[in-house]
mmCIF file with all atom_site columns, C-alpha atoms in Angstrom:
data_model
loop_
_atom_site.group_PDB
_atom_site.id
_atom_site.type_symbol
_atom_site.label_atom_id
_atom_site.label_alt_id
_atom_site.label_comp_id
_atom_site.label_asym_id
_atom_site.label_entity_id
_atom_site.label_seq_id
_atom_site.pdbx_PDB_ins_code
_atom_site.Cartn_x
_atom_site.Cartn_y
_atom_site.Cartn_z
_atom_site.occupancy
_atom_site.B_iso_or_equiv
_atom_site.pdbx_formal_charge
_atom_site.auth_seq_id
_atom_site.auth_comp_id
_atom_site.auth_asym_id
_atom_site.auth_atom_id
_atom_site.pdbx_PDB_model_num
ATOM 1   C CA . ALA W 1 1   ? 95.752  108.773 111.102 1.00 0.00 ? 1   ALA W CA 1
ATOM 2   C CA . ILE W 1 2   ? 93.967  105.967 111.981 1.00 0.00 ? 2   ILE W CA 1
ATOM 3   C CA . GLN W 1 3   ? 94.613  104.846 115.721 1.00 0.00 ? 3   GLN W CA 1
ATOM 4   C CA . MET W 1 4   ? 94.699  101.223 116.847 1.00 0.00 ? 4   MET W CA 1
ATOM 5   C CA . THR W 1 5   ? 94.081  100.785 120.541 1.00 0.00 ? 5   THR W CA 1
ATOM 6   C CA . GLN W 1 6   ? 95.298  97.213  121.549 1.00 0.00 ? 6   GLN W CA 1
ATOM 7   C CA . SER W 1 7   ? 94.381  95.663  125.073 1.00 0.00 ? 7   SER W CA 1
ATOM 8   C CA . PRO W 1 8   ? 95.523  94.265  127.117 1.00 0.00 ? 8   PRO W CA 1
ATOM 9   C CA . SER W 1 9   ? 99.257  95.611  127.123 1.00 0.00 ? 9   SER W CA 1
ATOM 10  C CA . PHE W 1 10  ? 100.269 92.602  129.348 1.00 0.00 ? 10  PHE W CA 1
ATOM 11  C CA . LEU W 1 11  ? 98.686  89.334  129.682 1.00 0.00 ? 11  LEU W CA 1
ATOM 12  C CA . SER W 1 12  ? 99.894  86.529  132.270 1.00 0.00 ? 12  SER W CA 1
ATOM 13  C CA . ALA W 1 13  ? 98.696  82.964  131.117 1.00 0.00 ? 13  ALA W CA 1
ATOM 14  C CA . SER W 1 14  ? 99.868  79.474  131.214 1.00 0.00 ? 14  SER W CA 1
ATOM 15  C CA . VAL W 1 15  ? 100.161 76.709  128.723 1.00 0.00 ? 15  VAL W CA 1
ATOM 16  C CA . GLY W 1 16  ? 96.805  75.429  127.855 1.00 0.00 ? 16  GLY W CA 1
ATOM 17  C CA . ASP W 1 17  ? 94.875  78.846  128.515 1.00 0.00 ? 17  ASP W CA 1
ATOM 18  C CA . ARG W 1 18  ? 92.526  80.449  126.265 1.00 0.00 ? 18  ARG W CA 1
ATOM 19  C CA . VAL W 1 19  ? 93.927  83.831  125.536 1.00 0.00 ? 19  VAL W CA 1
ATOM 20  C CA . THR W 1 20  ? 91.965  86.724  123.933 1.00 0.00 ? 20  THR W CA 1
ATOM 21  C CA . ILE W 1 21  ? 93.364  90.118  122.502 1.00 0.00 ? 21  ILE W CA 1
ATOM 22  C CA . ASN W 1 22  ? 91.461  93.140  121.284 1.00 0.00 ? 22  ASN W CA 1
ATOM 23  C CA . CYS W 1 23  ? 92.168  95.810  118.815 1.00 0.00 ? 23  CYS W CA 1
ATOM 24  C CA . ARG W 1 24  ? 89.924  98.890  118.474 1.00 0.00 ? 24  ARG W CA 1
ATOM 25  C CA . ALA W 1 25  ? 90.111  101.471 115.562 1.00 0.00 ? 25  ALA W CA 1
ATOM 26  C CA . SER W 1 26  ? 89.530  105.079 115.943 1.00 0.00 ? 26  SER W CA 1
ATOM 27  C CA . GLU W 1 27  ? 87.288  104.592 112.707 1.00 0.00 ? 27  GLU W CA 1
ATOM 28  C CA . GLY W 1 28  ? 85.981  101.854 110.643 1.00 0.00 ? 28  GLY W CA 1
ATOM 29  C CA . ILE W 1 29  ? 88.577  99.948  108.679 1.00 0.00 ? 29  ILE W CA 1
ATOM 30  C CA . ARG W 1 30  ? 86.361  97.241  107.076 1.00 0.00 ? 30  ARG W CA 1
ATOM 31  C CA . SER W 1 31  ? 88.348  94.119  107.379 1.00 0.00 ? 31  SER W CA 1
ATOM 32  C CA . ASN W 1 32  ? 91.813  95.412  106.583 1.00 0.00 ? 32  ASN W CA 1
ATOM 33  C CA . LEU W 1 33  ? 93.564  93.795  109.735 1.00 0.00 ? 33  LEU W CA 1
ATOM 34  C CA . GLY W 1 34  ? 96.172  91.607  110.374 1.00 0.00 ? 34  GLY W CA 1
ATOM 35  C CA . TRP W 1 35  ? 97.650  89.949  113.634 1.00 0.00 ? 35  TRP W CA 1
ATOM 36  C CA . TYR W 1 36  ? 101.283 89.478  113.919 1.00 0.00 ? 36  TYR W CA 1
ATOM 37  C CA . ARG W 1 37  ? 103.349 87.516  116.783 1.00 0.00 ? 37  ARG W CA 1
ATOM 38  C CA . GLN W 1 38  ? 106.959 88.794  117.337 1.00 0.00 ? 38  GLN W CA 1
ATOM 39  C CA . LYS W 1 39  ? 109.200 86.574  119.413 1.00 0.00 ? 39  LYS W CA 1
ATOM 40  C CA . PRO W 1 40  ? 112.433 88.396  120.970 1.00 0.00 ? 40  PRO W CA 1
ATOM 41  C CA . GLY W 1 41  ? 115.203 89.260  118.547 1.00 0.00 ? 41  GLY W CA 1
ATOM 42  C CA . LYS W 1 42  ? 113.000 87.913  115.505 1.00 0.00 ? 42  LYS W CA 1
ATOM 43  C CA . ALA W 1 43  ? 111.094 89.693  112.828 1.00 0.00 ? 43  ALA W CA 1
ATOM 44  C CA . PRO W 1 44  ? 107.130 89.701  113.496 1.00 0.00 ? 44  PRO W CA 1
ATOM 45  C CA . GLU W 1 45  ? 105.337 86.748  111.739 1.00 0.00 ? 45  GLU W CA 1
ATOM 46  C CA . LEU W 1 46  ? 101.832 86.862  109.914 1.00 0.00 ? 46  LEU W CA 1
ATOM 47  C CA . LEU W 1 47  ? 99.215  84.789  111.894 1.00 0.00 ? 47  LEU W CA 1
ATOM 48  C CA . ILE W 1 48  ? 95.954  86.237  110.534 1.00 0.00 ? 48  ILE W CA 1
ATOM 49  C CA . TYR W 1 49  ? 94.982  88.727  107.694 1.00 0.00 ? 49  TYR W CA 1
ATOM 50  C CA . ALA W 1 50  ? 91.674  90.155  106.472 1.00 0.00 ? 50  ALA W CA 1
ATOM 51  C CA . ALA W 1 51  ? 90.688  90.066  110.200 1.00 0.00 ? 51  ALA W CA 1
ATOM 52  C CA . SER W 1 52  ? 89.693  86.318  110.130 1.00 0.00 ? 52  SER W CA 1
ATOM 53  C CA . THR W 1 53  ? 91.406  84.350  107.504 1.00 0.00 ? 53  THR W CA 1
ATOM 54  C CA . LEU W 1 54  ? 94.151  81.984  108.987 1.00 0.00 ? 54  LEU W CA 1
ATOM 55  C CA . HIS W 1 55  ? 97.721  82.337  107.291 1.00 0.00 ? 55  HIS W CA 1
ATOM 56  C CA . SER W 1 56  ? 99.127  79.046  105.458 1.00 0.00 ? 56  SER W CA 1
ATOM 57  C CA . GLY W 1 57  ? 100.896 77.155  108.193 1.00 0.00 ? 57  GLY W CA 1
ATOM 58  C CA . VAL W 1 58  ? 99.665  78.881  111.145 1.00 0.00 ? 58  VAL W CA 1
ATOM 59  C CA . PRO W 1 59  ? 98.080  76.379  113.677 1.00 0.00 ? 59  PRO W CA 1
ATOM 60  C CA . SER W 1 60  ? 94.292  76.445  114.047 1.00 0.00 ? 60  SER W CA 1
ATOM 61  C CA . ARG W 1 61  ? 94.645  77.441  117.705 1.00 0.00 ? 61  ARG W CA 1
ATOM 62  C CA . PHE W 1 62  ? 94.718  81.158  116.423 1.00 0.00 ? 62  PHE W CA 1
ATOM 63  C CA . SER W 1 63  ? 91.780  82.738  115.266 1.00 0.00 ? 63  SER W CA 1
ATOM 64  C CA . GLY W 1 64  ? 90.690  86.306  114.453 1.00 0.00 ? 64  GLY W CA 1
ATOM 65  C CA . SER W 1 65  ? 87.319  87.933  114.311 1.00 0.00 ? 65  SER W CA 1
ATOM 66  C CA . GLY W 1 66  ? 85.807  91.203  113.879 1.00 0.00 ? 66  GLY W CA 1
ATOM 67  C CA . SER W 1 67  ? 85.141  93.883  111.263 1.00 0.00 ? 67  SER W CA 1
ATOM 68  C CA . GLY W 1 68  ? 84.505  97.743  111.119 1.00 0.00 ? 68  GLY W CA 1
ATOM 69  C CA . ALA W 1 69  ? 86.357  98.879  114.265 1.00 0.00 ? 69  ALA W CA 1
ATOM 70  C CA . ASP W 1 70  ? 86.518  96.165  116.649 1.00 0.00 ? 70  ASP W CA 1
ATOM 71  C CA . PHE W 1 71  ? 88.707  93.125  116.252 1.00 0.00 ? 71  PHE W CA 1
ATOM 72  C CA . THR W 1 72  ? 90.025  90.137  118.300 1.00 0.00 ? 72  THR W CA 1
ATOM 73  C CA . LEU W 1 73  ? 92.658  87.329  118.419 1.00 0.00 ? 73  LEU W CA 1
ATOM 74  C CA . THR W 1 74  ? 91.982  84.488  120.291 1.00 0.00 ? 74  THR W CA 1
ATOM 75  C CA . ILE W 1 75  ? 94.317  81.685  121.025 1.00 0.00 ? 75  ILE W CA 1
ATOM 76  C CA . SER W 1 76  ? 92.381  78.408  122.177 1.00 0.00 ? 76  SER W CA 1
ATOM 77  C CA . SER W 1 77  ? 95.087  76.523  123.978 1.00 0.00 ? 77  SER W CA 1
ATOM 78  C CA . LEU W 1 78  ? 98.382  78.672  124.573 1.00 0.00 ? 78  LEU W CA 1
ATOM 79  C CA . GLN W 1 79  ? 101.501 76.753  123.670 1.00 0.00 ? 79  GLN W CA 1
ATOM 80  C CA . PRO W 1 80  ? 105.021 77.395  125.033 1.00 0.00 ? 80  PRO W CA 1
ATOM 81  C CA . GLU W 1 81  ? 106.031 78.957  121.573 1.00 0.00 ? 81  GLU W CA 1
ATOM 82  C CA . ASP W 1 82  ? 103.153 81.554  122.003 1.00 0.00 ? 82  ASP W CA 1
ATOM 83  C CA . PHE W 1 83  ? 104.812 83.471  124.728 1.00 0.00 ? 83  PHE W CA 1
ATOM 84  C CA . ALA W 1 84  ? 105.615 86.739  122.917 1.00 0.00 ? 84  ALA W CA 1
ATOM 85  C CA . THR W 1 85  ? 104.192 89.867  121.880 1.00 0.00 ? 85  THR W CA 1
ATOM 86  C CA . TYR W 1 86  ? 101.177 90.445  119.498 1.00 0.00 ? 86  TYR W CA 1
ATOM 87  C CA . TYR W 1 87  ? 100.487 93.544  117.209 1.00 0.00 ? 87  TYR W CA 1
ATOM 88  C CA . CYS W 1 88  ? 97.440  94.414  114.978 1.00 0.00 ? 88  CYS W CA 1
ATOM 89  C CA . LEU W 1 89  ? 97.799  96.165  112.081 1.00 0.00 ? 89  LEU W CA 1
ATOM 90  C CA . GLN W 1 90  ? 95.276  98.179  109.973 1.00 0.00 ? 90  GLN W CA 1
ATOM 91  C CA . ASP W 1 91  ? 96.192  98.342  106.197 1.00 0.00 ? 91  ASP W CA 1
ATOM 92  C CA . TYR W 1 92  ? 92.806  100.384 105.430 1.00 0.00 ? 92  TYR W CA 1
ATOM 93  C CA . ASP W 1 93  ? 94.511  103.944 105.032 1.00 0.00 ? 93  ASP W CA 1
ATOM 94  C CA . TYR W 1 94  ? 97.998  105.483 105.349 1.00 0.00 ? 94  TYR W CA 1
ATOM 95  C CA . PRO W 1 95  ? 99.717  105.855 107.437 1.00 0.00 ? 95  PRO W CA 1
ATOM 96  C CA . TRP W 1 96  ? 99.358  102.224 108.339 1.00 0.00 ? 96  TRP W CA 1
ATOM 97  C CA . THR W 1 97  ? 99.168  101.937 111.949 1.00 0.00 ? 97  THR W CA 1
ATOM 98  C CA . PHE W 1 98  ? 100.166 99.116  114.561 1.00 0.00 ? 98  PHE W CA 1
ATOM 99  C CA . GLY W 1 99  ? 98.520  98.561  117.900 1.00 0.00 ? 99  GLY W CA 1
ATOM 100 C CA . GLN W 1 100 ? 100.750 99.136  121.057 1.00 0.00 ? 100 GLN W CA 1
ATOM 101 C CA . GLY W 1 101 ? 101.330 95.229  121.322 1.00 0.00 ? 101 GLY W CA 1
ATOM 102 C CA . THR W 1 102 ? 100.356 92.913  123.961 1.00 0.00 ? 102 THR W CA 1
ATOM 103 C CA . LYS W 1 103 ? 102.887 91.023  125.575 1.00 0.00 ? 103 LYS W CA 1
ATOM 104 C CA . VAL W 1 104 ? 101.829 87.360  126.769 1.00 0.00 ? 104 VAL W CA 1
ATOM 105 C CA . GLU W 1 105 ? 104.063 86.375  129.569 1.00 0.00 ? 105 GLU W CA 1
ATOM 106 C CA . VAL W 1 106 ? 104.048 83.121  131.587 1.00 0.00 ? 106 VAL W CA 1
ATOM 107 C CA . LYS W 1 107 ? 102.080 83.160  134.753 1.00 0.00 ? 107 LYS W CA 1
ATOM 108 C CA . GLN Z 2 1   ? 115.375 80.610  98.271  1.00 0.00 ? 1   GLN Z CA 1
ATOM 109 C CA . VAL Z 2 2   ? 112.800 83.510  98.732  1.00 0.00 ? 2   VAL Z CA 1
ATOM 110 C CA . GLN Z 2 3   ? 114.332 86.029  101.173 1.00 0.00 ? 3   GLN Z CA 1
ATOM 111 C CA . LEU Z 2 4   ? 114.966 89.672  102.199 1.00 0.00 ? 4   LEU Z CA 1
ATOM 112 C CA . VAL Z 2 5   ? 118.397 90.290  103.435 1.00 0.00 ? 5   VAL Z CA 1
ATOM 113 C CA . GLN Z 2 6   ? 119.484 93.389  105.008 1.00 0.00 ? 6   GLN Z CA 1
ATOM 114 C CA . SER Z 2 7   ? 122.651 95.263  105.701 1.00 0.00 ? 7   SER Z CA 1
ATOM 115 C CA . GLY Z 2 8   ? 124.475 95.110  108.863 1.00 0.00 ? 8   GLY Z CA 1
ATOM 116 C CA . ALA Z 2 9   ? 124.228 96.910  112.099 1.00 0.00 ? 9   ALA Z CA 1
ATOM 117 C CA . GLU Z 2 10  ? 125.158 100.712 112.165 1.00 0.00 ? 10  GLU Z CA 1
ATOM 118 C CA . LEU Z 2 11  ? 126.224 102.945 114.996 1.00 0.00 ? 11  LEU Z CA 1
ATOM 119 C CA . LYS Z 2 12  ? 125.765 106.647 114.147 1.00 0.00 ? 12  LYS Z CA 1
ATOM 120 C CA . LYS Z 2 13  ? 126.281 110.083 115.934 1.00 0.00 ? 13  LYS Z CA 1
ATOM 121 C CA . PRO Z 2 14  ? 123.379 112.372 116.364 1.00 0.00 ? 14  PRO Z CA 1
ATOM 122 C CA . GLY Z 2 15  ? 122.841 114.487 113.381 1.00 0.00 ? 15  GLY Z CA 1
ATOM 123 C CA . ALA Z 2 16  ? 124.094 111.999 110.894 1.00 0.00 ? 16  ALA Z CA 1
ATOM 124 C CA . SER Z 2 17  ? 122.446 109.931 108.159 1.00 0.00 ? 17  SER Z CA 1
ATOM 125 C CA . VAL Z 2 18  ? 122.061 106.411 107.684 1.00 0.00 ? 18  VAL Z CA 1
ATOM 126 C CA . LYS Z 2 19  ? 121.381 104.270 104.727 1.00 0.00 ? 19  LYS Z CA 1
ATOM 127 C CA . ILE Z 2 20  ? 120.192 100.527 105.366 1.00 0.00 ? 20  ILE Z CA 1
ATOM 128 C CA . SER Z 2 21  ? 119.692 98.080  102.210 1.00 0.00 ? 21  SER Z CA 1
ATOM 129 C CA . CYS Z 2 22  ? 117.167 95.217  101.542 1.00 0.00 ? 22  CYS Z CA 1
ATOM 130 C CA . LYS Z 2 23  ? 118.195 92.822  98.973  1.00 0.00 ? 23  LYS Z CA 1
ATOM 131 C CA . ALA Z 2 24  ? 115.466 90.526  97.581  1.00 0.00 ? 24  ALA Z CA 1
ATOM 132 C CA . SER Z 2 25  ? 115.998 87.071  96.045  1.00 0.00 ? 25  SER Z CA 1
ATOM 133 C CA . GLY Z 2 26  ? 113.903 84.311  94.706  1.00 0.00 ? 26  GLY Z CA 1
ATOM 134 C CA . TYR Z 2 27  ? 111.208 86.096  93.477  1.00 0.00 ? 27  TYR Z CA 1
ATOM 135 C CA . ASN Z 2 28  ? 110.147 88.752  90.785  1.00 0.00 ? 28  ASN Z CA 1
ATOM 136 C CA . PHE Z 2 29  ? 111.298 91.916  92.612  1.00 0.00 ? 29  PHE Z CA 1
ATOM 137 C CA . ILE Z 2 30  ? 108.907 94.298  90.959  1.00 0.00 ? 30  ILE Z CA 1
ATOM 138 C CA . THR Z 2 31  ? 106.034 92.433  91.718  1.00 0.00 ? 31  THR Z CA 1
ATOM 139 C CA . TYR Z 2 32  ? 105.708 93.365  95.454  1.00 0.00 ? 32  TYR Z CA 1
ATOM 140 C CA . TYR Z 2 33  ? 105.624 96.510  97.325  1.00 0.00 ? 33  TYR Z CA 1
ATOM 141 C CA . ILE Z 2 34  ? 108.171 96.884  100.078 1.00 0.00 ? 34  ILE Z CA 1
ATOM 142 C CA . HIS Z 2 35  ? 107.575 98.534  103.364 1.00 0.00 ? 35  HIS Z CA 1
ATOM 143 C CA . TRP Z 2 36  ? 109.890 99.622  106.175 1.00 0.00 ? 36  TRP Z CA 1
ATOM 144 C CA . VAL Z 2 37  ? 108.886 98.908  110.102 1.00 0.00 ? 37  VAL Z CA 1
ATOM 145 C CA . ARG Z 2 38  ? 110.892 99.681  112.941 1.00 0.00 ? 38  ARG Z CA 1
ATOM 146 C CA . ARG Z 2 39  ? 110.962 98.791  116.599 1.00 0.00 ? 39  ARG Z CA 1
ATOM 147 C CA . ALA Z 2 40  ? 112.645 100.926 119.099 1.00 0.00 ? 40  ALA Z CA 1
ATOM 148 C CA . PRO Z 2 41  ? 113.740 99.526  122.560 1.00 0.00 ? 41  PRO Z CA 1
ATOM 149 C CA . GLY Z 2 42  ? 110.790 99.133  124.713 1.00 0.00 ? 42  GLY Z CA 1
ATOM 150 C CA . GLN Z 2 43  ? 108.338 100.175 122.263 1.00 0.00 ? 43  GLN Z CA 1
ATOM 151 C CA . GLY Z 2 44  ? 106.118 98.668  119.590 1.00 0.00 ? 44  GLY Z CA 1
ATOM 152 C CA . LEU Z 2 45  ? 106.261 98.324  115.987 1.00 0.00 ? 45  LEU Z CA 1
ATOM 153 C CA . GLU Z 2 46  ? 106.173 101.593 113.739 1.00 0.00 ? 46  GLU Z CA 1
ATOM 154 C CA . TRP Z 2 47  ? 105.286 101.637 110.152 1.00 0.00 ? 47  TRP Z CA 1
ATOM 155 C CA . MET Z 2 48  ? 107.794 104.230 108.331 1.00 0.00 ? 48  MET Z CA 1
ATOM 156 C CA . GLY Z 2 49  ? 106.422 103.837 104.722 1.00 0.00 ? 49  GLY Z CA 1
ATOM 157 C CA . ILE Z 2 50  ? 106.009 102.044 101.501 1.00 0.00 ? 50  ILE Z CA 1
ATOM 158 C CA . ILE Z 2 51  ? 107.893 102.014 98.012  1.00 0.00 ? 51  ILE Z CA 1
ATOM 159 C CA . ASN Z 2 52  ? 106.646 100.333 94.582  1.00 0.00 ? 52  ASN Z CA 1
ATOM 160 C CA . PRO Z 2 53  ? 109.958 98.746  93.338  1.00 0.00 ? 53  PRO Z CA 1
ATOM 161 C CA . SER Z 2 54  ? 108.883 99.021  89.768  1.00 0.00 ? 54  SER Z CA 1
ATOM 162 C CA . GLY Z 2 55  ? 108.193 102.580 89.722  1.00 0.00 ? 55  GLY Z CA 1
ATOM 163 C CA . SER Z 2 56  ? 110.076 103.811 92.886  1.00 0.00 ? 56  SER Z CA 1
ATOM 164 C CA . THR Z 2 57  ? 106.888 105.737 94.071  1.00 0.00 ? 57  THR Z CA 1
ATOM 165 C CA . ALA Z 2 58  ? 106.797 106.013 97.812  1.00 0.00 ? 58  ALA Z CA 1
ATOM 166 C CA . THR Z 2 59  ? 104.769 106.874 100.524 1.00 0.00 ? 59  THR Z CA 1
ATOM 167 C CA . TYR Z 2 60  ? 106.082 108.043 103.961 1.00 0.00 ? 60  TYR Z CA 1
ATOM 168 C CA . ALA Z 2 61  ? 104.660 108.424 107.463 1.00 0.00 ? 61  ALA Z CA 1
ATOM 169 C CA . GLN Z 2 62  ? 104.018 111.877 108.082 1.00 0.00 ? 62  GLN Z CA 1
ATOM 170 C CA . LYS Z 2 63  ? 106.259 111.780 110.941 1.00 0.00 ? 63  LYS Z CA 1
ATOM 171 C CA . PHE Z 2 64  ? 109.227 110.975 109.004 1.00 0.00 ? 64  PHE Z CA 1
ATOM 172 C CA . GLN Z 2 65  ? 108.551 113.335 106.185 1.00 0.00 ? 65  GLN Z CA 1
ATOM 173 C CA . GLY Z 2 66  ? 111.446 115.321 105.280 1.00 0.00 ? 66  GLY Z CA 1
ATOM 174 C CA . ARG Z 2 67  ? 113.986 113.131 106.834 1.00 0.00 ? 67  ARG Z CA 1
ATOM 175 C CA . VAL Z 2 68  ? 113.485 109.725 105.141 1.00 0.00 ? 68  VAL Z CA 1
ATOM 176 C CA . THR Z 2 69  ? 114.063 108.622 101.629 1.00 0.00 ? 69  THR Z CA 1
ATOM 177 C CA . MET Z 2 70  ? 113.323 104.987 99.944  1.00 0.00 ? 70  MET Z CA 1
ATOM 178 C CA . THR Z 2 71  ? 114.669 103.988 96.951  1.00 0.00 ? 71  THR Z CA 1
ATOM 179 C CA . THR Z 2 72  ? 115.213 100.996 94.533  1.00 0.00 ? 72  THR Z CA 1
ATOM 180 C CA . ASP Z 2 73  ? 117.567 99.509  92.395  1.00 0.00 ? 73  ASP Z CA 1
ATOM 181 C CA . THR Z 2 74  ? 116.104 97.094  90.039  1.00 0.00 ? 74  THR Z CA 1
ATOM 182 C CA . SER Z 2 75  ? 119.408 95.886  88.627  1.00 0.00 ? 75  SER Z CA 1
ATOM 183 C CA . THR Z 2 76  ? 120.347 94.514  92.221  1.00 0.00 ? 76  THR Z CA 1
ATOM 184 C CA . SER Z 2 77  ? 116.749 93.985  93.445  1.00 0.00 ? 77  SER Z CA 1
ATOM 185 C CA . THR Z 2 78  ? 117.653 96.264  96.377  1.00 0.00 ? 78  THR Z CA 1
ATOM 186 C CA . VAL Z 2 79  ? 115.522 98.594  98.359  1.00 0.00 ? 79  VAL Z CA 1
ATOM 187 C CA . ASN Z 2 80  ? 117.183 101.305 100.509 1.00 0.00 ? 80  ASN Z CA 1
ATOM 188 C CA . LEU Z 2 81  ? 116.019 103.166 103.501 1.00 0.00 ? 81  LEU Z CA 1
ATOM 189 C CA . GLU Z 2 82  ? 117.962 106.388 104.318 1.00 0.00 ? 82  GLU Z CA 1
ATOM 190 C CA . LEU Z 2 83  ? 117.320 108.472 107.166 1.00 0.00 ? 83  LEU Z CA 1
ATOM 191 C CA . SER Z 2 84  ? 118.823 111.821 107.984 1.00 0.00 ? 84  SER Z CA 1
ATOM 192 C CA . SER Z 2 85  ? 119.241 114.024 110.851 1.00 0.00 ? 85  SER Z CA 1
ATOM 193 C CA . LEU Z 2 86  ? 119.332 111.003 113.225 1.00 0.00 ? 86  LEU Z CA 1
ATOM 194 C CA . ARG Z 2 87  ? 118.489 111.722 117.196 1.00 0.00 ? 87  ARG Z CA 1
ATOM 195 C CA . SER Z 2 88  ? 118.656 109.013 119.940 1.00 0.00 ? 88  SER Z CA 1
ATOM 196 C CA . GLU Z 2 89  ? 114.948 108.178 119.505 1.00 0.00 ? 89  GLU Z CA 1
ATOM 197 C CA . ASP Z 2 90  ? 115.996 106.643 116.355 1.00 0.00 ? 90  ASP Z CA 1
ATOM 198 C CA . THR Z 2 91  ? 117.779 103.921 117.737 1.00 0.00 ? 91  THR Z CA 1
ATOM 199 C CA . ALA Z 2 92  ? 115.856 100.838 116.844 1.00 0.00 ? 92  ALA Z CA 1
ATOM 200 C CA . VAL Z 2 93  ? 115.553 97.734  114.701 1.00 0.00 ? 93  VAL Z CA 1
ATOM 201 C CA . TYR Z 2 94  ? 114.552 98.444  111.279 1.00 0.00 ? 94  TYR Z CA 1
ATOM 202 C CA . TYR Z 2 95  ? 112.619 95.841  109.098 1.00 0.00 ? 95  TYR Z CA 1
ATOM 203 C CA . CYS Z 2 96  ? 111.835 95.693  105.720 1.00 0.00 ? 96  CYS Z CA 1
ATOM 204 C CA . ALA Z 2 97  ? 109.025 93.678  104.719 1.00 0.00 ? 97  ALA Z CA 1
ATOM 205 C CA . ARG Z 2 98  ? 107.245 92.481  101.429 1.00 0.00 ? 98  ARG Z CA 1
ATOM 206 C CA . TRP Z 2 99  ? 103.179 93.080  101.111 1.00 0.00 ? 99  TRP Z CA 1
ATOM 207 C CA . THR Z 2 100 ? 100.964 90.697  99.331  1.00 0.00 ? 100 THR Z CA 1
ATOM 208 C CA . TYR Z 2 101 ? 97.548  91.530  100.837 1.00 0.00 ? 101 TYR Z CA 1
ATOM 209 C CA . TYR Z 2 102 ? 99.633  91.142  104.276 1.00 0.00 ? 102 TYR Z CA 1
ATOM 210 C CA . PHE Z 2 103 ? 103.286 91.032  105.224 1.00 0.00 ? 103 PHE Z CA 1
ATOM 211 C CA . ASP Z 2 104 ? 104.424 87.746  104.007 1.00 0.00 ? 104 ASP Z CA 1
ATOM 212 C CA . LEU Z 2 105 ? 108.148 88.002  103.940 1.00 0.00 ? 105 LEU Z CA 1
ATOM 213 C CA . TRP Z 2 106 ? 110.385 89.990  106.457 1.00 0.00 ? 106 TRP Z CA 1
ATOM 214 C CA . GLY Z 2 107 ? 114.010 91.033  106.448 1.00 0.00 ? 107 GLY Z CA 1
ATOM 215 C CA . GLN Z 2 108 ? 116.269 89.894  109.274 1.00 0.00 ? 108 GLN Z CA 1
ATOM 216 C CA . GLY Z 2 109 ? 116.267 93.470  110.744 1.00 0.00 ? 109 GLY Z CA 1
ATOM 217 C CA . THR Z 2 110 ? 119.133 96.101  110.962 1.00 0.00 ? 110 THR Z CA 1
ATOM 218 C CA . LEU Z 2 111 ? 119.876 97.386  114.366 1.00 0.00 ? 111 LEU Z CA 1
ATOM 219 C CA . VAL Z 2 112 ? 120.654 101.293 113.990 1.00 0.00 ? 112 VAL Z CA 1
ATOM 220 C CA . THR Z 2 113 ? 122.120 103.057 117.325 1.00 0.00 ? 113 THR Z CA 1
ATOM 221 C CA . VAL Z 2 114 ? 122.471 106.580 117.449 1.00 0.00 ? 114 VAL Z CA 1
ATOM 222 C CA . SER Z 2 115 ? 124.885 107.717 120.326 1.00 0.00 ? 115 SER Z CA 1
ATOM 223 C CA . SER Z 2 116 ? 127.203 110.392 120.636 1.00 0.00 ? 116 SER Z CA 1
#
């Protein structure tokens, strides 16, 4: 199974900060990667798909980059609703696998 | 309204089985594959498997092989997840999600608690 190593696991930040989250795949997955945000008690919601395509309706402060094995999610200016947990997901090969998650907390 | 609505919370004893339903509405049910994902307390998201509603063919994560069964009922636009031989580690919120090059639609989640 492809392992997704996500970093950092926790991140303390303030409103307005620029935040970067990374995911590394144990083997190449082309651009078959999505980023999801999950707020407490809610289902995950899609932010980015195909590594760098912003999902419809998602604010432009979110961006994704990378291909092959290394990927990055960037939030250019953190907003109050962005304090949540973020996951990457590879859909290149079964079993699909998520990163361990990054919890973004208030500094 | 396009949505996935899941069945309610379940409390089960170790060794028992649980069946969770996910009812689709507002779109052509057989057009999109459905996946199941769970999140245990204090843990991250975990992919469990996928089912093709039109043919009922399923692929499961090896971790759950032998314990999980995913089925569909096209007459009611419902996908079911059955997990057997439950143990405490199966306590989690279970989500169904629709796939269309990404997960664009999720159920609200079903809490399954396994406790004696």
